[in-house]
Amino acid sequence: MMNIREEYIKYFENKGHRQIPSSPIVPENDPTVLFNTAGMQPLIPYLMGQKHPYGKRLCDYQKCVRLTDLEEIGDKTHHTFFEMLGNWSLGDYFKEESISYSFEFLTKVLNIPVEKLAVTVFKGDDKIPKDEVSAKTWMDLGIKREKIAYLGKEDNFWSAGDASPCGPDTEIFYFRSDEEVPSKFDPSDDRWVEIWNNVFMEYYIDEKGKVSELSQKNVDTGMGLERIVSVIENVDDNYQSSIWKDVIDLICEISSKPYEGNEKAMRIIADHIRTATFISADPAKIKPSNTDRGYILRRLIRRSIRYAKELGIDINSDYDKKVSSIIIDKYEKYYPELKDRDYIFNILKEEKQKFSKTLEKGLREFEKILKHSNDITGDIAFKLYDTYGFPIELTIEEAKRRNLKVDEKGFHERFKNHQEKSRTASKGMFKGGLLGHSEIETKYHTATHLLNAALKQVIGNESCQLGSNINTERLRFDFPCDHKLTDEEKIKVENLVNRWIEEDIPVIKKQMSKKEALLSGAECRFIEKYPDIVTVYYIGDFSKELCGGPHVKSTGKLGHFKIKKEQSSSSGVRRIKAILE
Ligand code: SER
């Protein structure tokens, strides 16, 4: 079978590109995102004009994690982890060559018939003209006029979010069906699937949405490996392609169940264990926790366990190790960080044990409750959820086993009610008493964010807020750290905070959904305790925290920051007391 990953690199190397290694999934110098979500992400500085040590033509396969589709995992095409094949021109070739390379690779290397291809190009708007160059290039190569669709900004303009290089793109589609290829391309006909995206990055979009021209014209292309492999292997379910087939077969064997009828659970287990394996192996050393990336890792592992239970797998067996192991076998040749298998297996196992304990407690409670009542009311289901972390699906499952009914509607009503209450409570909390609102306390709140950000830069990105307390005299801040801060570290932290104060940086407040906050990479401790709509405070590009406030409008108002004390708080946790003078 053809190894598309290797063919791709070979092809672009022959065209003068140099292969760059895949960056870690946790971005190294980009606090704005939780994970790399596209191949171009680690290349942003170079797309903006910085010189890349490997030159102007690059290619790679990049590990990516996208969480926007988490709820959709379980269907035929979604994954939380995927690899993106990419090639770039950093101010070198532009539209014609880029399109010609893609066309040649698809039709000559992968042998896709031209008739099965169609493309979209940017139709232009009041600021950026219609992309005639791309359309003409496609036609010169043999793509018929009827197979080109002109679409607007929603479809044919790509950026990695706010503050990113961006530009119009041309997307390549493949007709995934045995039916006759229609003569006219209709992008809304889902037999046409997008396989490759060539972005012509000549612009930059800032946080406020203002678009300006970049100093150089770049090309950024991305092709999802899972998608192209399933196309070439002619399967319409990605999980039946050679990437997944043996993993799914293994899950069938472990659960003694066929794939048919159990697709959703099996896909979720396969997908989530793969992503958890890669996140655990990342040099950033993420561990399951209740915040940020650790929270995502925890959710993925726990969700895979729930679906394993659903399939009747004995979760205390080493099934997760087996699945992770077969995944590592496939990938370690390309991603050497996977070599430390025991470390990865251990993370999966420890989290499984923690989750089991929570579930056991819930089960005991469940039994107790059953002694006094028959059917499970919404209130009881909610208590199991709220106090014992018992997912509603599990309550339903356990109830079914005992021939009992669960008042699901009642549960959801209680759940909604609770969300509203906690929303009001947290509003009230921030208004009254718990968090002080005097001018000096407000300043300490902002200083706390600066201190948090400075510690990340001085002692490491894994530093975070474990506890904070503010009064009119001082701030107190607890953070994870395995050593007493040296004088040098303390001075560095103070200097950084004071520099940011001098720079008088605006403190920007944005409201968003919890999901958006998580995806934006904001520091979100105990996110589950917050209402659905949360407030995130941004300071420059170095601080992004979910917080109830209050904060000053800009850092210049804080005065001079000084660390008064640095001491141990508990094992592995240090405490700083600091003042503004
Ligand atoms: N950045 C573009 C994408 O992710 C092309 O690589 O689709």
Coordinates of C-alpha atoms and ligand atoms in Angstrom, one line a residue:
M1 CA 0.0 0.0 0.0
M2 CA 1.2 3.5 -0.8
N3 CA 2.5 5.5 2.2
I4 CA 1.0 8.9 1.4
R5 CA 2.9 10.6 4.2
E6 CA 6.2 9.6 2.7
E7 CA 5.1 10.1 -1.0
Y8 CA 4.0 13.6 -0.1
I9 CA 7.3 14.6 1.5
K10 CA 9.3 13.0 -1.4
Y11 CA 7.3 14.9 -3.9
F12 CA 7.8 18.3 -2.3
E13 CA 11.5 17.6 -1.6
N14 CA 11.9 17.0 -5.3
K15 CA 10.4 20.5 -5.8
G16 CA 13.0 22.1 -3.6
H17 CA 11.2 22.0 -0.3
R18 CA 12.9 21.0 2.9
Q19 CA 11.1 18.8 5.4
I20 CA 10.7 20.4 8.8
P21 CA 9.9 18.2 11.8
S22 CA 6.4 18.2 13.2
S23 CA 6.2 20.6 16.2
P24 CA 4.8 19.4 19.5
I25 CA 1.0 19.5 19.7
V26 CA 1.3 22.0 22.6
P27 CA 2.5 25.2 20.9
E28 CA 5.9 26.2 22.1
N29 CA 5.8 30.0 21.9
D30 CA 2.1 30.7 21.4
P31 CA 0.0 31.2 24.5
T32 CA -3.0 32.0 22.3
V33 CA -4.0 28.4 21.7
L34 CA -4.3 25.2 23.7
F35 CA -3.0 23.0 20.9
N36 CA -1.7 23.3 17.3
T37 CA -4.8 23.2 15.2
A38 CA -3.2 23.6 11.8
G39 CA 0.1 22.9 10.2
M40 CA 0.8 26.6 9.7
Q41 CA 0.5 27.5 13.4
P42 CA 4.1 26.9 14.4
L43 CA 5.1 28.8 11.2
I44 CA 3.3 32.1 12.0
P45 CA 6.5 34.1 12.7
Y46 CA 7.9 33.0 9.4
L47 CA 4.8 33.8 7.4
M48 CA 5.1 37.2 9.0
G49 CA 8.6 37.7 7.6
Q50 CA 11.0 36.2 10.0
K51 CA 13.7 34.1 8.1
H52 CA 13.3 30.3 8.5
P53 CA 16.5 28.5 9.0
Y54 CA 15.4 25.8 6.5
G55 CA 14.8 28.3 3.7
K56 CA 11.7 29.5 1.8
R57 CA 10.2 26.2 0.7
L58 CA 9.1 23.9 3.5
C59 CA 7.0 20.8 3.9
D60 CA 5.9 18.6 6.8
Y61 CA 3.3 16.4 8.4
Q62 CA 2.1 18.2 11.5
K63 CA 0.2 16.8 14.5
C64 CA -2.9 18.8 15.2
V65 CA -5.6 18.6 17.8
R66 CA -9.0 20.3 17.2
L67 CA -11.6 20.2 19.8
T68 CA -14.4 22.2 18.2
D69 CA -15.9 18.9 16.9
L70 CA -15.7 17.0 20.2
E71 CA -19.4 16.2 20.2
E72 CA -19.3 15.0 16.7
I73 CA -16.7 12.4 17.3
G74 CA -18.4 9.1 16.7
D75 CA -19.4 9.8 13.1
K76 CA -17.5 8.6 10.0
T77 CA -15.2 11.6 9.5
H78 CA -14.4 13.5 12.7
H79 CA -11.3 13.2 14.8
T80 CA -9.9 15.2 17.7
F81 CA -6.3 14.4 16.5
F82 CA -5.2 14.4 12.9
E83 CA -2.1 14.9 10.9
M84 CA -1.9 17.6 8.3
L85 CA 0.3 17.3 5.3
G86 CA 1.5 20.8 4.4
N87 CA 3.8 22.7 2.1
W88 CA 4.8 26.4 2.3
S89 CA 6.3 29.1 0.3
L90 CA 7.6 31.8 2.6
G91 CA 7.7 34.8 0.2
D92 CA 8.8 32.5 -2.7
Y93 CA 6.4 30.9 -5.2
F94 CA 2.8 31.9 -5.3
K95 CA -0.5 30.9 -6.8
E96 CA 0.5 29.3 -10.1
E97 CA 3.2 27.0 -8.8
S98 CA 1.3 26.1 -5.7
I99 CA -1.8 25.0 -7.7
S100 CA 0.4 23.2 -10.2
Y101 CA 2.2 21.2 -7.5
S102 CA -1.1 20.2 -5.8
F103 CA -2.6 19.2 -9.2
E104 CA 0.5 17.1 -10.2
F105 CA 0.6 15.4 -6.8
L106 CA -3.0 14.4 -6.9
T107 CA -3.2 13.4 -10.5
K108 CA 0.3 11.9 -11.1
V109 CA 1.4 10.6 -7.7
L110 CA -1.9 9.6 -6.3
N111 CA -3.4 8.9 -9.7
I112 CA -6.7 10.6 -9.1
P113 CA -8.6 11.1 -12.3
V114 CA -9.0 14.8 -13.2
E115 CA -12.8 14.4 -13.7
K116 CA -13.1 13.5 -10.0
L117 CA -11.7 16.9 -8.9
A118 CA -13.3 20.2 -8.5
V119 CA -12.2 23.5 -6.9
T120 CA -13.5 26.6 -5.2
V121 CA -11.9 30.0 -5.5
F122 CA -12.4 33.3 -3.8
K123 CA -15.1 35.4 -5.5
G124 CA -13.8 38.7 -4.2
D125 CA -15.4 41.4 -2.0
D126 CA -15.2 45.2 -1.7
K127 CA -11.5 45.0 -0.5
I128 CA -10.0 41.9 -2.1
P129 CA -10.4 41.2 -5.8
K130 CA -11.8 38.0 -7.3
D131 CA -9.1 35.4 -7.6
E132 CA -8.9 35.1 -11.4
V133 CA -5.3 33.9 -11.3
S134 CA -6.2 30.7 -9.4
A135 CA -9.2 30.1 -11.6
K136 CA -7.1 30.5 -14.8
T137 CA -4.3 28.3 -13.5
W138 CA -6.8 25.5 -12.7
M139 CA -8.3 25.8 -16.2
D140 CA -4.9 25.7 -17.9
L141 CA -4.2 22.5 -16.0
G142 CA -7.3 20.9 -17.3
I143 CA -10.0 21.6 -14.7
K144 CA -13.2 22.5 -16.6
R145 CA -14.9 25.8 -16.0
E146 CA -18.0 24.1 -14.6
K147 CA -15.9 22.4 -12.0
I148 CA -14.9 25.8 -10.5
A149 CA -17.1 27.5 -8.0
Y150 CA -16.6 31.0 -6.8
L151 CA -17.4 31.5 -3.2
G152 CA -17.2 34.3 -0.6
K153 CA -15.3 35.0 2.5
E154 CA -17.0 32.4 4.7
D155 CA -15.7 29.6 2.4
N156 CA -12.7 30.9 0.6
F157 CA -10.8 33.0 3.0
W158 CA -8.6 31.4 5.7
S159 CA -7.1 32.6 8.9
A160 CA -6.1 30.8 12.1
G161 CA -8.4 33.2 14.1
D162 CA -7.8 36.7 15.2
A163 CA -4.2 38.0 15.0
S164 CA -3.1 35.6 12.3
P165 CA -1.7 35.8 8.7
C166 CA -4.6 35.1 6.4
G167 CA -5.7 35.2 2.8
P168 CA -8.0 33.9 0.1
D169 CA -7.8 30.2 -0.6
T170 CA -8.6 27.7 -3.2
E171 CA -10.0 24.4 -2.0
I172 CA -9.8 21.1 -3.8
F173 CA -12.6 18.7 -3.7
Y174 CA -12.9 15.0 -4.6
F175 CA -16.0 13.2 -5.8
R176 CA -16.4 10.4 -3.2
S177 CA -19.0 8.3 -4.8
D178 CA -19.3 5.5 -7.3
E179 CA -22.1 7.4 -9.0
E180 CA -21.5 9.3 -12.2
V181 CA -19.6 12.5 -11.7
P182 CA -22.0 15.5 -12.3
S183 CA -20.7 17.8 -15.1
K184 CA -21.3 20.8 -12.9
F185 CA -19.7 21.1 -9.5
D186 CA -22.0 21.9 -6.6
P187 CA -20.1 22.5 -3.4
S188 CA -23.2 21.8 -1.3
D189 CA -23.5 18.3 -2.7
D190 CA -21.8 16.3 0.0
R191 CA -20.5 13.6 -2.3
W192 CA -17.8 16.2 -3.0
V193 CA -15.4 16.2 -0.1
E194 CA -12.7 18.8 0.5
I195 CA -9.2 17.3 0.4
W196 CA -6.8 20.1 0.2
N197 CA -6.7 23.8 1.0
N198 CA -4.2 26.2 -0.6
V199 CA -4.2 29.5 1.2
F200 CA -2.5 32.5 -0.4
M201 CA -1.4 34.4 2.7
E202 CA -0.7 38.0 1.8
Y203 CA -2.6 39.6 4.6
Y204 CA -2.7 39.9 8.4
I205 CA -5.8 40.2 10.4
D206 CA -5.4 41.8 13.9
E207 CA -7.4 41.3 17.1
K208 CA -9.8 44.0 16.0
G209 CA -10.4 42.4 12.6
K210 CA -8.4 45.0 10.7
V211 CA -6.7 43.5 7.6
S212 CA -3.3 44.7 6.4
E213 CA -0.9 43.5 3.8
L214 CA 2.0 41.3 4.9
S215 CA 5.6 42.1 3.9
Q216 CA 5.7 39.0 1.8
K217 CA 3.3 36.7 -0.2
N218 CA 3.1 33.2 1.2
V219 CA 1.5 30.0 0.4
D220 CA 0.2 27.7 3.1
T221 CA -1.4 24.4 2.1
G222 CA -2.9 21.8 4.3
M223 CA -4.3 18.3 3.5
G224 CA -5.7 16.1 6.2
L225 CA -4.1 12.8 6.1
E226 CA -7.1 10.8 7.4
R227 CA -9.3 12.2 4.6
I228 CA -6.9 11.6 1.8
V229 CA -6.1 8.1 2.9
S230 CA -9.8 7.2 3.0
V231 CA -10.3 8.7 -0.4
I232 CA -7.4 6.7 -1.9
E233 CA -8.5 3.6 -0.2
N234 CA -12.1 4.2 -1.4
V235 CA -13.8 3.8 2.0
D236 CA -16.4 6.3 3.1
D237 CA -15.8 5.7 6.8
N238 CA -12.4 7.0 7.9
Y239 CA -12.3 4.4 10.7
Q240 CA -12.3 1.7 8.0
S241 CA -9.2 3.0 6.3
S242 CA -5.7 1.5 7.0
I243 CA -5.1 4.2 9.6
W244 CA -7.8 2.8 11.9
K245 CA -8.8 -0.6 10.7
D246 CA -6.6 -2.6 13.1
V247 CA -7.4 -0.4 16.0
I248 CA -11.1 -1.0 15.4
D249 CA -10.5 -4.7 15.0
L250 CA -8.7 -4.8 18.3
I251 CA -11.6 -3.0 20.0
C252 CA -13.9 -5.6 18.5
E253 CA -11.8 -8.3 19.8
I254 CA -11.5 -6.8 23.3
S255 CA -15.2 -6.2 23.6
S256 CA -16.3 -9.3 21.7
K257 CA -18.7 -7.2 19.7
P258 CA -18.9 -6.5 16.0
Y259 CA -18.2 -3.0 14.6
E260 CA -21.7 -2.9 13.0
G261 CA -24.1 -1.4 15.5
N262 CA -21.3 -0.3 17.8
E263 CA -19.6 2.1 15.5
K264 CA -20.0 5.2 17.6
A265 CA -18.6 3.9 20.9
M266 CA -15.7 2.2 19.0
R267 CA -14.8 5.3 17.1
I268 CA -14.8 7.4 20.2
I269 CA -12.6 5.0 22.1
A270 CA -10.2 4.7 19.2
D271 CA -10.1 8.5 18.6
H272 CA -9.9 9.6 22.2
I273 CA -7.2 7.1 23.2
R274 CA -5.1 8.1 20.2
T275 CA -5.4 11.8 21.1
A276 CA -4.8 11.1 24.8
T277 CA -1.7 9.1 23.8
F278 CA -0.3 12.0 21.8
I279 CA -1.1 14.7 24.4
S280 CA 0.5 12.6 27.1
A281 CA 3.6 12.0 25.0
D282 CA 4.0 15.7 24.2
P283 CA 7.2 17.3 25.6
A284 CA 5.0 19.8 27.5
K285 CA 4.3 16.9 29.9
I286 CA 0.6 17.5 30.3
K287 CA -1.2 15.5 33.0
P288 CA -4.9 15.1 33.5
S289 CA -6.2 18.0 35.7
N290 CA -9.1 20.4 36.0
T291 CA -7.7 23.2 33.9
D292 CA -6.7 24.0 30.4
R293 CA -4.9 21.2 28.5
G294 CA -5.0 18.9 31.5
Y295 CA -8.8 19.2 31.5
I296 CA -9.0 18.3 27.9
L297 CA -6.8 15.3 28.5
R298 CA -9.0 14.3 31.5
R299 CA -12.2 14.6 29.5
L300 CA -10.8 12.5 26.6
I301 CA -9.7 9.7 28.8
R302 CA -12.9 9.7 30.9
R303 CA -15.1 9.9 27.9
S304 CA -13.2 6.9 26.3
I305 CA -13.8 4.9 29.6
R306 CA -17.5 5.7 29.6
Y307 CA -17.8 4.3 26.1
A308 CA -15.7 1.3 26.9
K309 CA -18.1 0.6 29.7
E310 CA -21.0 1.0 27.3
L311 CA -19.4 -1.7 25.1
G312 CA -19.2 -4.0 28.2
I313 CA -15.4 -3.8 28.3
D314 CA -13.9 -4.6 31.7
I315 CA -12.4 -1.2 32.3
N316 CA -10.1 -2.6 35.0
S317 CA -8.4 -4.7 32.4
D318 CA -5.5 -3.3 30.4
Y319 CA -7.7 -2.7 27.4
D320 CA -6.6 1.0 27.2
K321 CA -2.9 0.0 27.2
K322 CA -3.6 -2.4 24.4
V323 CA -5.3 0.2 22.3
S324 CA -2.7 2.8 23.0
S325 CA 0.0 0.3 22.3
I326 CA -1.2 -0.6 18.8
I327 CA -1.5 3.2 18.1
I328 CA 2.1 3.7 19.2
D329 CA 3.3 0.8 17.0
K330 CA 1.9 2.7 14.0
Y331 CA 3.2 6.1 14.8
E332 CA 6.4 5.9 16.7
K333 CA 8.4 5.8 13.5
Y334 CA 7.2 9.3 12.6
Y335 CA 6.8 10.6 16.2
P336 CA 9.7 9.4 18.3
E337 CA 8.3 11.1 21.5
L338 CA 5.9 8.1 21.7
K339 CA 8.8 5.8 22.6
D340 CA 8.3 6.2 26.3
R341 CA 5.3 3.9 26.3
D342 CA 5.2 3.1 30.0
Y343 CA 5.0 6.8 30.9
I344 CA 2.0 7.1 28.6
F345 CA 0.3 3.9 29.8
N346 CA 0.7 5.1 33.3
I347 CA -1.1 8.4 32.7
L348 CA -4.0 6.5 31.1
K349 CA -4.0 4.1 34.0
E350 CA -3.8 6.6 36.8
E351 CA -6.6 8.7 35.4
K352 CA -8.7 5.5 34.9
Q353 CA -8.2 4.7 38.6
K354 CA -9.2 8.2 39.7
F355 CA -12.3 8.0 37.5
S356 CA -13.1 4.6 38.8
K357 CA -13.0 5.8 42.4
T358 CA -15.4 8.6 41.6
L359 CA -17.7 6.2 39.9
E360 CA -17.5 3.7 42.7
K361 CA -18.5 6.4 45.2
G362 CA -21.4 7.3 43.0
L363 CA -22.4 3.7 42.6
R364 CA -22.5 3.2 46.4
E365 CA -24.6 6.3 46.7
F366 CA -26.8 5.0 44.0
E367 CA -27.4 1.8 45.9
K368 CA -28.2 3.7 49.0
I369 CA -30.7 5.8 47.3
L370 CA -32.4 2.8 45.8
K371 CA -33.1 1.5 49.2
H372 CA -35.5 4.4 49.8
S373 CA -36.9 4.9 46.4
N374 CA -37.9 3.2 43.2
D375 CA -37.6 5.2 40.1
I376 CA -34.8 7.8 39.8
T377 CA -36.2 11.3 40.0
G378 CA -34.6 14.2 38.3
D379 CA -33.4 15.4 41.7
I380 CA -31.6 12.2 42.5
A381 CA -30.0 12.0 39.1
F382 CA -28.9 15.5 39.5
K383 CA -27.4 14.8 43.0
L384 CA -25.5 11.9 41.5
Y385 CA -24.2 14.1 38.8
D386 CA -23.4 17.1 41.0
T387 CA -21.9 15.4 44.0
Y388 CA -20.4 12.2 42.6
G389 CA -19.6 13.2 39.0
F390 CA -21.9 10.5 37.8
P391 CA -22.7 11.2 34.2
I392 CA -26.4 11.0 33.4
E393 CA -25.7 8.3 30.7
L394 CA -24.3 6.1 33.5
T395 CA -27.3 6.7 35.7
I396 CA -29.6 5.7 32.9
E397 CA -27.5 2.6 32.2
E398 CA -27.4 1.6 35.9
A399 CA -31.1 2.2 36.2
K400 CA -31.8 0.1 33.1
R401 CA -29.9 -2.8 34.6
R402 CA -32.3 -2.7 37.5
N403 CA -35.4 -2.2 35.4
L404 CA -35.9 1.3 36.8
K405 CA -36.8 4.5 35.0
V406 CA -34.9 7.8 35.1
D407 CA -36.7 11.1 34.9
E408 CA -34.4 12.5 32.3
K409 CA -36.5 15.5 31.6
G410 CA -36.4 16.3 35.3
F411 CA -32.7 15.9 35.4
H412 CA -32.2 18.3 32.5
E413 CA -34.5 20.9 34.1
R414 CA -32.6 20.7 37.4
F415 CA -29.4 20.9 35.4
K416 CA -30.5 24.1 33.7
N417 CA -31.8 25.5 36.9
H418 CA -28.5 24.9 38.5
Q419 CA -26.6 26.6 35.7
E420 CA -28.8 29.7 36.0
K421 CA -28.3 29.7 39.8
S422 CA -24.6 29.4 39.6
R423 CA -24.6 32.1 37.0
T424 CA -26.5 34.4 39.3
A425 CA -24.4 33.3 42.3
S426 CA -21.1 34.0 40.6
K427 CA -22.4 37.4 39.5
G428 CA -23.4 38.0 43.1
M429 CA -20.2 36.7 44.3
F430 CA -18.2 39.1 42.3
K431 CA -20.4 41.9 43.3
G432 CA -20.6 41.4 47.0
G433 CA -18.1 40.7 49.7
L434 CA -16.1 37.7 48.4
L435 CA -14.0 39.7 46.0
G436 CA -13.2 43.2 47.1
H437 CA -14.0 46.1 44.9
S438 CA -12.0 48.8 46.4
E439 CA -9.6 50.6 44.1
I440 CA -6.6 49.1 45.6
E441 CA -8.1 45.6 45.6
T442 CA -9.0 46.0 41.9
K443 CA -5.3 46.9 41.3
Y444 CA -4.2 43.8 43.1
H445 CA -6.5 41.7 40.9
T446 CA -4.8 42.9 37.8
A447 CA -1.4 42.6 39.4
T448 CA -2.2 39.0 40.2
H449 CA -2.7 38.3 36.4
L450 CA 0.6 40.0 35.7
L451 CA 2.3 37.9 38.3
N452 CA 0.8 34.7 37.0
A453 CA 2.0 35.5 33.5
A454 CA 5.4 36.5 34.7
L455 CA 5.9 33.3 36.6
K456 CA 5.0 31.3 33.4
Q457 CA 7.7 33.1 31.6
V458 CA 10.3 32.8 34.4
I459 CA 9.8 29.4 35.9
G460 CA 7.9 27.7 33.0
N461 CA 4.6 27.6 31.1
E462 CA 3.1 25.0 33.4
S463 CA 3.0 27.4 36.3
C464 CA -0.5 28.5 37.0
Q465 CA -2.7 29.9 39.7
L466 CA -3.5 27.3 42.4
G467 CA -4.8 29.8 44.9
S468 CA -5.2 33.6 45.3
N469 CA -6.2 35.9 48.0
I470 CA -6.4 39.6 48.0
N471 CA -7.0 42.3 50.6
T472 CA -6.3 46.0 50.8
E473 CA -2.7 45.3 52.0
R474 CA -1.3 42.7 49.6
L475 CA -1.9 39.9 47.1
R476 CA -1.2 36.3 47.9
F477 CA -0.6 33.8 45.1
D478 CA 0.0 30.0 45.2
F479 CA 1.5 28.2 42.2
P480 CA 3.1 24.8 41.5
C481 CA 6.9 24.8 41.7
D482 CA 9.4 22.3 42.9
H483 CA 11.9 24.7 44.3
K484 CA 12.4 27.8 46.3
L485 CA 12.6 30.7 43.9
T486 CA 16.1 32.0 43.6
D487 CA 16.8 35.7 44.1
E488 CA 17.5 35.9 40.4
E489 CA 14.1 34.4 39.6
K490 CA 12.3 36.8 42.0
I491 CA 14.0 39.8 40.4
K492 CA 13.1 38.6 36.9
V493 CA 9.5 38.2 37.9
E494 CA 9.4 41.7 39.5
N495 CA 11.1 43.3 36.6
L496 CA 8.7 41.7 34.1
V497 CA 5.7 42.8 36.0
N498 CA 7.1 46.3 36.4
R499 CA 7.9 46.5 32.7
W500 CA 4.4 45.6 31.8
I501 CA 3.1 48.2 34.3
E502 CA 5.4 50.8 32.7
E503 CA 4.2 49.9 29.2
D504 CA 0.6 50.8 30.4
I505 CA -1.0 47.9 28.5
P506 CA -4.8 47.9 28.1
V507 CA -6.7 45.3 30.1
I508 CA -9.3 43.9 27.7
K509 CA -12.5 42.2 28.8
K510 CA -14.3 39.8 26.5
Q511 CA -17.4 37.7 27.2
M512 CA -17.7 34.3 25.5
S513 CA -19.0 30.8 26.0
K514 CA -17.0 28.4 28.2
K515 CA -16.2 26.4 25.1
E516 CA -14.7 29.4 23.3
A517 CA -12.7 30.4 26.3
L518 CA -11.2 26.9 26.5
L519 CA -10.5 26.8 22.8
S520 CA -8.9 30.3 22.9
G521 CA -6.4 28.9 25.4
A522 CA -7.4 31.2 28.2
E523 CA -6.3 30.0 31.7
C524 CA -9.4 28.4 33.0
R525 CA -9.1 26.9 36.4
F526 CA -12.2 25.2 37.7
I527 CA -14.0 26.0 34.5
E528 CA -16.8 23.6 35.5
K529 CA -17.6 26.0 38.4
Y530 CA -18.3 28.9 36.1
P531 CA -21.5 29.8 34.4
D532 CA -22.0 29.1 30.7
I533 CA -20.9 32.6 29.6
V534 CA -17.6 33.6 31.1
T535 CA -15.5 36.7 31.1
V536 CA -11.9 36.5 29.9
Y537 CA -9.4 39.3 30.6
Y538 CA -6.6 39.8 28.1
I539 CA -3.5 41.8 28.8
G540 CA -1.1 42.2 25.8
D541 CA -0.3 38.8 24.2
F542 CA 1.0 37.3 27.4
S543 CA -2.0 37.0 29.7
K544 CA -5.4 35.5 29.0
E545 CA -7.4 34.4 32.0
L546 CA -11.0 33.5 32.8
C547 CA -11.9 35.7 35.7
G548 CA -14.8 37.5 37.4
G549 CA -12.8 40.7 37.7
P550 CA -12.7 43.5 38.7
H551 CA -9.7 44.9 36.9
V552 CA -8.2 48.2 36.1
K553 CA -8.5 49.6 32.6
S554 CA -4.8 49.5 31.9
T555 CA -1.7 48.3 33.7
G556 CA -0.1 51.8 34.0
K557 CA -2.3 52.5 37.0
L558 CA -0.8 49.9 39.3
G559 CA 2.3 51.6 40.7
H560 CA 5.4 49.6 41.6
F561 CA 5.2 45.8 42.2
K562 CA 7.3 44.2 44.9
I563 CA 7.6 40.6 46.1
K564 CA 7.6 40.7 49.9
K565 CA 7.8 37.0 50.7
E566 CA 8.3 33.7 48.9
Q567 CA 7.6 30.6 50.9
S568 CA 6.4 27.0 50.8
S569 CA 2.6 26.6 50.9
S570 CA 2.4 22.8 50.7
S571 CA 4.4 20.1 49.0
G572 CA 5.2 21.2 45.5
V573 CA 3.3 24.5 45.9
R574 CA 5.0 27.9 46.6
R575 CA 3.4 31.0 47.8
I576 CA 4.2 34.6 47.0
K577 CA 3.0 37.7 48.9
A578 CA 3.5 40.9 47.0
I579 CA 2.5 44.5 47.3
L580 CA 2.0 47.5 45.1
E581 CA 3.7 50.6 46.3
Ligands
SER1 N1 -4.0 26.6 7.1 C1 -4.9 26.0 6.2 C2 -5.9 25.0 6.9 O1 -5.7 24.6 8.0 C3 -4.1 25.3 5.1 O2 -3.1 24.6 5.7 O3 -6.8 24.5 6.2

